[in-house]
mmCIF file of C-alpha atoms in Angstrom:
data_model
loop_
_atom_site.group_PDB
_atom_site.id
_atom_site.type_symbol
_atom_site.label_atom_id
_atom_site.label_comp_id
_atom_site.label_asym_id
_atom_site.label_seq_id
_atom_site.Cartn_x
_atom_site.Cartn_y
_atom_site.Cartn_z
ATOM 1 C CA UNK H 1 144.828 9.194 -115.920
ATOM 2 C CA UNK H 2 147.962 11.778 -116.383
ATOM 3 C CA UNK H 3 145.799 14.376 -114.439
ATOM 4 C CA UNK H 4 145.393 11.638 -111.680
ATOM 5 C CA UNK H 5 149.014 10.790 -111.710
ATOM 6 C CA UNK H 6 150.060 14.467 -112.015
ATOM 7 C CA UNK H 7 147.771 15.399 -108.791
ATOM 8 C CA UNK H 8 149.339 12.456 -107.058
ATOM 9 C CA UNK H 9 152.772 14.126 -107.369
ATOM 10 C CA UNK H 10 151.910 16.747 -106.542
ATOM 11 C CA UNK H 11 150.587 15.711 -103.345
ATOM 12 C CA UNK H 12 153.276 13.686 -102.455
ATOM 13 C CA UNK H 13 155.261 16.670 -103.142
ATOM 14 C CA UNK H 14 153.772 18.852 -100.201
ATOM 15 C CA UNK H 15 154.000 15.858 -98.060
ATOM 16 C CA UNK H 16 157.223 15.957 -98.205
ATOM 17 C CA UNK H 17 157.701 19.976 -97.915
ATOM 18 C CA UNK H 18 154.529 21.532 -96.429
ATOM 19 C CA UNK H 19 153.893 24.865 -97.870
ATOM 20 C CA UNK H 20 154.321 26.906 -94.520
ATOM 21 C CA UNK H 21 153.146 30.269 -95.430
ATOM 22 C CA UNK H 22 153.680 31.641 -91.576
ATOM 23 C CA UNK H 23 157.108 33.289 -92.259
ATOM 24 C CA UNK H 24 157.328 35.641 -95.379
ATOM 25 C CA UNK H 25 158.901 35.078 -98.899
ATOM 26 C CA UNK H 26 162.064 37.048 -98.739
ATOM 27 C CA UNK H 27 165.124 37.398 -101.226
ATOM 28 C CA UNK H 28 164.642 33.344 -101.955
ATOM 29 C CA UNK H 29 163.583 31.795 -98.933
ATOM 30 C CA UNK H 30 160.611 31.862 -96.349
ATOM 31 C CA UNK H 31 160.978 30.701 -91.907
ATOM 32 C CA UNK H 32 159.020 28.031 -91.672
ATOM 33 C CA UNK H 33 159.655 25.626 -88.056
ATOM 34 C CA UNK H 34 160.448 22.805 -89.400
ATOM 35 C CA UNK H 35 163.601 24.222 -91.524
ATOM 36 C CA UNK H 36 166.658 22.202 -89.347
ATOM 37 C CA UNK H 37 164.727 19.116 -88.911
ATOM 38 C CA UNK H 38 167.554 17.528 -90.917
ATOM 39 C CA UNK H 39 170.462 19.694 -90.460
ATOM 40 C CA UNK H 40 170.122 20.020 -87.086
ATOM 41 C CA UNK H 41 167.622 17.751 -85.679
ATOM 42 C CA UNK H 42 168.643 18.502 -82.067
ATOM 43 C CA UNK H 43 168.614 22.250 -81.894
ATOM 44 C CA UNK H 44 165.486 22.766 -80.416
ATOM 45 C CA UNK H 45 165.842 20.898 -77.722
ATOM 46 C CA UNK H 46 169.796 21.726 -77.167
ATOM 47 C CA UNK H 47 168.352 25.795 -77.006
ATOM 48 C CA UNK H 48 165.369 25.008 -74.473
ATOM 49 C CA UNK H 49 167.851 23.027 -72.194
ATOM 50 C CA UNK H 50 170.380 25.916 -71.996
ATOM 51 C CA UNK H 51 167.248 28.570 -71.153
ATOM 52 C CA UNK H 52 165.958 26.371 -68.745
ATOM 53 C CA UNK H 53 169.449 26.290 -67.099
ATOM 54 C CA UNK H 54 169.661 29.692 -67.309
ATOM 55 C CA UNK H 55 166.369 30.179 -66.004
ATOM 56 C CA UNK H 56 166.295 27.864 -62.794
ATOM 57 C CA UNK H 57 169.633 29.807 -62.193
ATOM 58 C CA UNK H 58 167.870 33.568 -61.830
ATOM 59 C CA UNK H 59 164.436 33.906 -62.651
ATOM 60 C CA UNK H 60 165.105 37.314 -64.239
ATOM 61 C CA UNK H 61 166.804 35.772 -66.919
ATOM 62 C CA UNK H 62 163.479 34.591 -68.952
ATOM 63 C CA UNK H 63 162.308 38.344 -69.596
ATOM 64 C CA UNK H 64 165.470 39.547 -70.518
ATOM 65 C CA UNK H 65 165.899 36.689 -72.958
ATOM 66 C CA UNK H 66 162.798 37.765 -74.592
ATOM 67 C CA UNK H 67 163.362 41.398 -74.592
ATOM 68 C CA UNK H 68 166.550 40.613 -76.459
ATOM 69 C CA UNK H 69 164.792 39.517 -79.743
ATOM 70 C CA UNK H 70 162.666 42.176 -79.193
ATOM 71 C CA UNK H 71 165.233 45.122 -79.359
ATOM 72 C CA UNK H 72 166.697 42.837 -81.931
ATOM 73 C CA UNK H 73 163.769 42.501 -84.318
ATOM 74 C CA UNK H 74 162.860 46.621 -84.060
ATOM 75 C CA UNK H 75 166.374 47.328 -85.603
ATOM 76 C CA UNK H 76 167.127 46.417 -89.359
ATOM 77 C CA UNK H 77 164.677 43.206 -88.742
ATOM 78 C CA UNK H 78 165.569 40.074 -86.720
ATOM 79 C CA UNK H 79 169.244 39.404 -87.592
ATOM 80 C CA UNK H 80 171.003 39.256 -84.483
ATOM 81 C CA UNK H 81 172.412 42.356 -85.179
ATOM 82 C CA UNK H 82 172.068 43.374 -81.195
ATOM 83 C CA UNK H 83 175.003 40.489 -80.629
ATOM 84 C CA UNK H 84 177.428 42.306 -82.402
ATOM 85 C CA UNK H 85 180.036 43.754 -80.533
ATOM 86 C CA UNK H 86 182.189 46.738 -81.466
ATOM 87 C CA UNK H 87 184.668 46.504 -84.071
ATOM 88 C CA UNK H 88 186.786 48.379 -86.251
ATOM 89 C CA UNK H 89 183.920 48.533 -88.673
ATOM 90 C CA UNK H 90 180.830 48.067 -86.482
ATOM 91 C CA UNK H 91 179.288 50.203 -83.845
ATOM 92 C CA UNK H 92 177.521 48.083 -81.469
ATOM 93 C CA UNK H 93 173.915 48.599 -80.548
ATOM 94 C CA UNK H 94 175.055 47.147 -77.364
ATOM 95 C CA UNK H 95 175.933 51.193 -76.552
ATOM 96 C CA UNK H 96 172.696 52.480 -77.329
ATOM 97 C CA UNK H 97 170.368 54.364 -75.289
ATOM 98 C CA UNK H 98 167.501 51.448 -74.347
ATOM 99 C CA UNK H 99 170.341 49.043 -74.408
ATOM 100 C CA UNK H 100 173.445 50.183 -72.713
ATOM 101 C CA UNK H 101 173.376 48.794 -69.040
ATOM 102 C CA UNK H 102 170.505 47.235 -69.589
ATOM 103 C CA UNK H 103 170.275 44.697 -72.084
ATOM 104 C CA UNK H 104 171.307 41.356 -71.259
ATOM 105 C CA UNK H 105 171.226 37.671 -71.709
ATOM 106 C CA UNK H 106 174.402 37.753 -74.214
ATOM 107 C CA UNK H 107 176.534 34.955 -71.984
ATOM 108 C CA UNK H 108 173.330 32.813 -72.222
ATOM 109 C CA UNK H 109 173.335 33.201 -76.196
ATOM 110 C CA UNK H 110 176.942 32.538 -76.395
ATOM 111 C CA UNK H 111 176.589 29.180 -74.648
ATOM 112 C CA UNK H 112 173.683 28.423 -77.177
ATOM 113 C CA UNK H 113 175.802 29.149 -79.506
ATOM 114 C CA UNK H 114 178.890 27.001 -78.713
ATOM 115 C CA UNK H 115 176.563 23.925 -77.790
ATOM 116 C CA UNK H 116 174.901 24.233 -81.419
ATOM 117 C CA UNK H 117 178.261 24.830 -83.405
ATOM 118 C CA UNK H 118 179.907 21.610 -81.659
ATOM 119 C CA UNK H 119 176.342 19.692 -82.355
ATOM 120 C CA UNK H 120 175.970 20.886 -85.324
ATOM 121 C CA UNK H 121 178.562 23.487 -86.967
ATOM 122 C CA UNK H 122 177.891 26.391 -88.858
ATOM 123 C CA UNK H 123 174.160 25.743 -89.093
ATOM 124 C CA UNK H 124 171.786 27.374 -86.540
ATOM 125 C CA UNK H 125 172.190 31.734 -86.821
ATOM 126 C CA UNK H 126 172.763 32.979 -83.888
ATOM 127 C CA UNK H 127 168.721 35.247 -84.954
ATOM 128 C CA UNK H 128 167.198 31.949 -84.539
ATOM 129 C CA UNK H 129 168.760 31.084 -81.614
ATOM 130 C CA UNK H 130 167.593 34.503 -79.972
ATOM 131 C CA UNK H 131 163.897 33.746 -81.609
ATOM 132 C CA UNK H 132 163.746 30.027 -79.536
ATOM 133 C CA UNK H 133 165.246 31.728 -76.719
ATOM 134 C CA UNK H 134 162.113 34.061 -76.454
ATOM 135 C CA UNK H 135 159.819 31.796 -76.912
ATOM 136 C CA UNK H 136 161.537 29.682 -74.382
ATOM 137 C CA UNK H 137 161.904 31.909 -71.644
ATOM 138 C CA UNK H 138 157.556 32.501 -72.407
ATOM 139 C CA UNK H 139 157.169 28.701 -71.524
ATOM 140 C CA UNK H 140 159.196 28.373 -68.780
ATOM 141 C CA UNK H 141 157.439 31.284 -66.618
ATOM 142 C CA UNK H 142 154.034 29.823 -67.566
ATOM 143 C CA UNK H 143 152.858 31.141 -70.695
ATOM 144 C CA UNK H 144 151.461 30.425 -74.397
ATOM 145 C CA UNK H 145 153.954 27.475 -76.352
ATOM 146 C CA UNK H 146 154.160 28.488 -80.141
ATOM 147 C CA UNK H 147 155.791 26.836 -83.071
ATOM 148 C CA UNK H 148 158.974 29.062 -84.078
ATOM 149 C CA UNK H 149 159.562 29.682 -87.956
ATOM 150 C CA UNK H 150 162.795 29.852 -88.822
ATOM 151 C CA UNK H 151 165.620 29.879 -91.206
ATOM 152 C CA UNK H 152 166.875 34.011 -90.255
ATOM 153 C CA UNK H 153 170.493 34.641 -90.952
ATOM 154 C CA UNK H 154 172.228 37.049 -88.966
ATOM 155 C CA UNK H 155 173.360 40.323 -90.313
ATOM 156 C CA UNK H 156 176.813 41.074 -90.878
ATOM 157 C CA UNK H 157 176.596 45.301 -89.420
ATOM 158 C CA UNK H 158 174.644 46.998 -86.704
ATOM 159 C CA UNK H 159 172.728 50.132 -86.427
ATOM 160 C CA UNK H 160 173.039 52.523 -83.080
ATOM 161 C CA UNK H 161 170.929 54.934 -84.904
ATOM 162 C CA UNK H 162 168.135 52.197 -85.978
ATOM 163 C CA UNK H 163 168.894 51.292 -82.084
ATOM 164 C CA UNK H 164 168.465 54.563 -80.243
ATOM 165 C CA UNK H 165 165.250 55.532 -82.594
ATOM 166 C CA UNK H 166 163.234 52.742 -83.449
ATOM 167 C CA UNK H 167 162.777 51.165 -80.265
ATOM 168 C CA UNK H 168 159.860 52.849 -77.538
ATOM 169 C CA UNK H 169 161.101 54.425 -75.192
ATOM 170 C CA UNK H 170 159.273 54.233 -71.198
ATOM 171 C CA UNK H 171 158.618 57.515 -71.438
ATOM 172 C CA UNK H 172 157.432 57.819 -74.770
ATOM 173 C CA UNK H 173 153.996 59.082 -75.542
ATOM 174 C CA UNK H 174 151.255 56.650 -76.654
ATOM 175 C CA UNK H 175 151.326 57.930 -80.372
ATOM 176 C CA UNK H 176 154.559 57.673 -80.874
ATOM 177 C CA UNK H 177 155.264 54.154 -79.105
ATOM 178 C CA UNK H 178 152.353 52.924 -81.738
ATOM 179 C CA UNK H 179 154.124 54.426 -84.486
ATOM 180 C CA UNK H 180 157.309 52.714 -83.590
ATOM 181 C CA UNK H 181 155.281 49.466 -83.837
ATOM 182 C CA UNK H 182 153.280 50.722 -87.047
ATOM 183 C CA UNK H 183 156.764 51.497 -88.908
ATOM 184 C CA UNK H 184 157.434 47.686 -88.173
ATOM 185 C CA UNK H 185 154.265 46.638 -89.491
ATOM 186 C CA UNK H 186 152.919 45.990 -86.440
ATOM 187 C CA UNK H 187 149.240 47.414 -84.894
ATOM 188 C CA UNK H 188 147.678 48.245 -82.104
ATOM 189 C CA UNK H 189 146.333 44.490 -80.844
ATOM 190 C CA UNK H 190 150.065 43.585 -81.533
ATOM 191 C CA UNK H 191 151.458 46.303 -79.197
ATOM 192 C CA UNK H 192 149.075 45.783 -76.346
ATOM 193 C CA UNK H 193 149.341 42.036 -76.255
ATOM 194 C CA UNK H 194 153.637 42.457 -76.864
ATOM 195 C CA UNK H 195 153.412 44.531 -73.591
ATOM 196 C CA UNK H 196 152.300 41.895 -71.963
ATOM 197 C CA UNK H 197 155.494 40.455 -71.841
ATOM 198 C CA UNK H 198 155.844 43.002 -68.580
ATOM 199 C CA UNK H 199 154.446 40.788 -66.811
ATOM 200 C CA UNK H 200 157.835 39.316 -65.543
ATOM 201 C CA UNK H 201 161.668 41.370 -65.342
ATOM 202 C CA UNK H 202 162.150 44.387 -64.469
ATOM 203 C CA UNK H 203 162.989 48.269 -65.082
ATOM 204 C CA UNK H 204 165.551 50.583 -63.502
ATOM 205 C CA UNK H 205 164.505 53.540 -61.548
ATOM 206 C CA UNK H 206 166.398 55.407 -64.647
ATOM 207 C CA UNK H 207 163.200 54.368 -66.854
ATOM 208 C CA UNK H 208 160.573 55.956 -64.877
ATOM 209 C CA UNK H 209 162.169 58.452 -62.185
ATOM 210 C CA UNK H 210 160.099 60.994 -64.078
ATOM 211 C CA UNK H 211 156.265 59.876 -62.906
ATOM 212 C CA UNK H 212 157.244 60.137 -59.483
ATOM 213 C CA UNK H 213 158.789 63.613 -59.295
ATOM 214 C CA UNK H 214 158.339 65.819 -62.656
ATOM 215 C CA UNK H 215 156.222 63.928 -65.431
ATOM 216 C CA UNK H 216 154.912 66.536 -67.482
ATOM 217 C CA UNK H 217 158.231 69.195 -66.746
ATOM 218 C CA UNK H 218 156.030 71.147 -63.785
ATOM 219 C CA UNK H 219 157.599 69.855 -60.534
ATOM 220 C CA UNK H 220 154.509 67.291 -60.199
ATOM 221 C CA UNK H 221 153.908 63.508 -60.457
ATOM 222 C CA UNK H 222 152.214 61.490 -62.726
ATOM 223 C CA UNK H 223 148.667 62.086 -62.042
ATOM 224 C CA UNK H 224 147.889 58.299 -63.520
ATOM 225 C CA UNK H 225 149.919 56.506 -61.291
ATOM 226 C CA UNK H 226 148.289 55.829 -57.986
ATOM 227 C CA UNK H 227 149.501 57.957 -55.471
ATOM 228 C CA UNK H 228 150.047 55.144 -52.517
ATOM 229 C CA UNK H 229 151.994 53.414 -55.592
ATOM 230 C CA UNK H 230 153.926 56.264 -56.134
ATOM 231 C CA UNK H 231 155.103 56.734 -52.706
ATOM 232 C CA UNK H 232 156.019 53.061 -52.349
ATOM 233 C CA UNK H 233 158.669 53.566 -55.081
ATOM 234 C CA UNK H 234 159.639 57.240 -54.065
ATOM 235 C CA UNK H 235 161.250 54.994 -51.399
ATOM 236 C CA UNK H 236 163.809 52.936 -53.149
ATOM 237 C CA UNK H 237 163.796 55.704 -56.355
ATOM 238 C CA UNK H 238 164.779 58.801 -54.824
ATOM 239 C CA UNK H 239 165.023 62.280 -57.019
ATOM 240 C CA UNK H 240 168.607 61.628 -57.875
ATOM 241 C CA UNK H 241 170.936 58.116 -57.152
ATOM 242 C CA UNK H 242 169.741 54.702 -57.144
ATOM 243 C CA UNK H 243 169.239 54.921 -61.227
ATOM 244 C CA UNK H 244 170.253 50.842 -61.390
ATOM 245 C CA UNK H 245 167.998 50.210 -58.215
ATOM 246 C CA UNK H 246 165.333 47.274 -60.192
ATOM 247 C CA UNK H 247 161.467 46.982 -59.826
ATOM 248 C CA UNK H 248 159.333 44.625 -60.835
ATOM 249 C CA UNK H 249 157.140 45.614 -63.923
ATOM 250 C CA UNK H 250 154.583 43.091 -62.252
ATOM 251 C CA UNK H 251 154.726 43.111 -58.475
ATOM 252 C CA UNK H 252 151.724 40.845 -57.980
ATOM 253 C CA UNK H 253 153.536 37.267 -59.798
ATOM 254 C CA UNK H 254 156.292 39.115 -60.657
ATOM 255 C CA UNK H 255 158.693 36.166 -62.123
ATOM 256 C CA UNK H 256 155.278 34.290 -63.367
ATOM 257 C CA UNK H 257 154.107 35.011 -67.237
ATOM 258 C CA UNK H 258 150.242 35.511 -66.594
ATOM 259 C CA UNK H 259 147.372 38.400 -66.916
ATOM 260 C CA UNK H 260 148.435 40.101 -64.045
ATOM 261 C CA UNK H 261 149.612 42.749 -65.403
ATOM 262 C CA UNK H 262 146.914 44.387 -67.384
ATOM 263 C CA UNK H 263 144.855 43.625 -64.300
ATOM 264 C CA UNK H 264 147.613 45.843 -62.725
ATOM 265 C CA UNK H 265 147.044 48.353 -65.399
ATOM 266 C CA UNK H 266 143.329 48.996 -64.770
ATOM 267 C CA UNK H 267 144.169 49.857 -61.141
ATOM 268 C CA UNK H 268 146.445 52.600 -62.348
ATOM 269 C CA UNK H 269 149.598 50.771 -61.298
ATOM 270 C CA UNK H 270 151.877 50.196 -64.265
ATOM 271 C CA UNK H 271 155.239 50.992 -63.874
ATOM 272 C CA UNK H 272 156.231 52.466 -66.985
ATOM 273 C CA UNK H 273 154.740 55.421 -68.421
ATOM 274 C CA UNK H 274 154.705 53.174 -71.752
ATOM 275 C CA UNK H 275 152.299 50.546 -69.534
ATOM 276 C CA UNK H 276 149.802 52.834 -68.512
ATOM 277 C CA UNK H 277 149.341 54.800 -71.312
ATOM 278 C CA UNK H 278 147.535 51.710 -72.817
ATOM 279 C CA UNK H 279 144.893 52.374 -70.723
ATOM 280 C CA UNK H 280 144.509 56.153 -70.198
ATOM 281 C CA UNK H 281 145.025 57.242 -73.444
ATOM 282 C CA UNK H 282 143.492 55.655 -76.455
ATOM 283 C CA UNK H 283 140.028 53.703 -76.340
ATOM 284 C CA UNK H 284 140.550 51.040 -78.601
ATOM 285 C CA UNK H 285 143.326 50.005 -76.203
ATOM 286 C CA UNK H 286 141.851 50.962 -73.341
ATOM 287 C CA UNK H 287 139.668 48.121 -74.624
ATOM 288 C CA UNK H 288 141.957 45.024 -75.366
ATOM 289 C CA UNK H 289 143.605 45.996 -71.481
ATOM 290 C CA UNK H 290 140.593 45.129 -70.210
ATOM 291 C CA UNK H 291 139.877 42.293 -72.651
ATOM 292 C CA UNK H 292 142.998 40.627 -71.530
ATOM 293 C CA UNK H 293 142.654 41.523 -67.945
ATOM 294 C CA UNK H 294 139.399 39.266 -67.536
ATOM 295 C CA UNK H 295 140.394 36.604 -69.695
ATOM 296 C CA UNK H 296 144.433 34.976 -69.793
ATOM 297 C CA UNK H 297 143.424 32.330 -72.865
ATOM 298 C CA UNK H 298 142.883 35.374 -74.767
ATOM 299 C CA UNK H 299 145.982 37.328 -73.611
ATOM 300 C CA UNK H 300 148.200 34.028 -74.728
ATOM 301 C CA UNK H 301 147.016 33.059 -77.740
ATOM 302 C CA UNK H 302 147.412 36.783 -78.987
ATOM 303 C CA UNK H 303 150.802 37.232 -77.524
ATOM 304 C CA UNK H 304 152.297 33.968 -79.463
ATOM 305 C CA UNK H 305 150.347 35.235 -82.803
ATOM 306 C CA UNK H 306 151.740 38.467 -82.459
ATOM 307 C CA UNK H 307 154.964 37.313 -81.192
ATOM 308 C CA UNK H 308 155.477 35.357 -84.404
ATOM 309 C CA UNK H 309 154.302 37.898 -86.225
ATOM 310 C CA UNK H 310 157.695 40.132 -84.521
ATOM 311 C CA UNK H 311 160.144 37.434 -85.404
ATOM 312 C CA UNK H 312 159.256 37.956 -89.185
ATOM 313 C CA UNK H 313 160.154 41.475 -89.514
ATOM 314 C CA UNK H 314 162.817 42.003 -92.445
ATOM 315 C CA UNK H 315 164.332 38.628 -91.845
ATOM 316 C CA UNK H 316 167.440 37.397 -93.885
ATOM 317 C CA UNK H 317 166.603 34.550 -95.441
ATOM 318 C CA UNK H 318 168.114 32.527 -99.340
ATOM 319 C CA UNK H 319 171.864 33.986 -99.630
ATOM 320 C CA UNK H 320 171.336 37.357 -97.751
ATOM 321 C CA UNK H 321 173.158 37.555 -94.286
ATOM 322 C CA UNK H 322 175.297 34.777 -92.804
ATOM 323 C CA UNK H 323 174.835 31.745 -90.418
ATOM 324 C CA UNK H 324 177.607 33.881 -87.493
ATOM 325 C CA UNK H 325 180.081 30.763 -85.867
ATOM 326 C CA UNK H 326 180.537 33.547 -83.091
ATOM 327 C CA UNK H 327 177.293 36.044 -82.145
ATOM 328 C CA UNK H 328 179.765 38.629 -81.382
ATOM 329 C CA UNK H 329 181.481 38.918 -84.359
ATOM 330 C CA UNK H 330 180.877 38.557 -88.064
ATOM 331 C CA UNK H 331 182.786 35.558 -89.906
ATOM 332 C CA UNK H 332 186.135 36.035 -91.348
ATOM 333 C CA UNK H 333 186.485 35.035 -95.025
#
């Protein structure tokens, strides 16, 4: 009878908290979705009404949104330390190299924010915030829903150097971009299916000037990219000016989240050196291109695992960090 009774509790016990195992067990605590069903019942919602305004207001908006918590979550972990802006003690990563003039999406965050700290105050960190924010922006342009584990904290420093080195670069070779995602614990299936996430936004002329005129130092273009491609975009990226000029990474359904663009891929028209080198130069991704190329159900439930699998690199969790009442800035004590 006391083993009945005993089982019975402790059932009743993980009705009550469900032993989420889909964040990890850091420093006292673990991201799990449900974590502000009761302190903040209404955050959800109050973040996916603020993208969606953002959204309907310029398309663009949704991919920049998630590459935020991306160049977030490859520095010191996903802790909002990309918010930070520069202070007597802090360096923002704002200034960095794959950042400076190029990321965005921070006015969108700070209304987030403010709607969240009047709703609730001093409860949602500004890391989760930039997590439902991603996942929101995926939804709205068409693509895979996932459940969001949370319960990040947001750093209280920055890192320019984490910033200008951990993050791949568009011209980066294909080694090295999959160490960058290796050194985050991440593998290959996560990288091609993360890249995905090209097919809406944009790059700058800046980020791949170099296939069209002088890729490998020798005066000639990129040999991968297909030539009537190439000559399209000489037009509008010229050898020198016109660095800010935008393109879509997707031209097909450029501001729709779809296959598109590893169908793009296999016809030798990514964008980025960092897209087509997922097809041209390693086999096993050569592979998972294709895989998600003929078939979008597989592309989207691959993205959201590996997308949640992102958000739980190095995150604060228990007493580390702090719950920021202003992204920008850390909290005055």
């Amino acid at each position: 009878m006391g083993h009945s009774v005993g089982f019975i509790l402790v059932l009743s016990l993980l009705a009550v908290a469900p032993p989420c195992f889909c964040g990890k067990t850091i420093a006292g605590g673990y991201l799990y979705p449900q974590f502000y069903d009761h302190s903040c019942p209404k955050a959800q919602e109050i973040v996916k009404y603020i993208v969606a305004k953002a959204v309907a207001k310029e398309a663009r908006m949704a991919a920049s949104l998630l590459r935020l918590h991306f160049h977030d979550c490859f520095v010191k972990g996903c802790d909002a330390s990309i918010l930070l802006d520069s202070s007597r003690t802090i360096i923002s990563e704002k200034r960095s190299n794959p950042n400076r003039n190029s990321a965005r999406g921070f006015e969108v965050i700070d209304e987030i924010k403010a709607a969240l700290e009047k709703e609730c105050p001093h409860t949602v960190s500004c890391a989760d915030i930039m997590a439902l924010a991603a996942r929101d922006s995926t939804v709205l342009t068409g693509g895979p829903n996932w459940e969001v584990p949370l319960g990040r904290r947001d750093s209280t420093g920055a890192s320019l150097s984490g910033s200008n080195n951990n993050i791949p670069a568009p011209n980066n070779t294909f080694q090295t971009i999959l160490t960058k995602f290796k050194l985050q614990g991440l593998n290959i299936v996560d990288l091609v299916a993360l890249s995905g996430s090209h097919t809406i936004g944009n790059a700058r002329c800046t980020s791949f000037r170099q296939r069209l005129y002088n890729q490998s130092g020798n005066g000639q273009p990129d040999y991968t990219l297909d030539q009537s491609y190439a000559a399209q975009l000489r037009t509008n990226c010229p050898r020198s000016g016109g660095d800010q000029n935008l393109f879509f990474l997707d031209f097909v359904s450029p501001i729709k989240f779809d296959n598109s663009y590893f169908k793009i891929l296999l016809a030798y028209r990514g964008l980025l050196n960092s897209d087509q080198v997922l097809f041209t130069m390693s086999a096993v991704s050569r592979e998972l291109v294709k895989k998600y190329a003929y078939n979008q159900e597989l592309f989207f439930q691959q993205f959201a695992k590996s997308m949640i699998k992102m958000g739980n690199i190095s995150p604060l969790t228990g007493y580390r960090g702090e719950v920021r009442k202003n992204c920008r800035k850390v909290n005055a004590y």
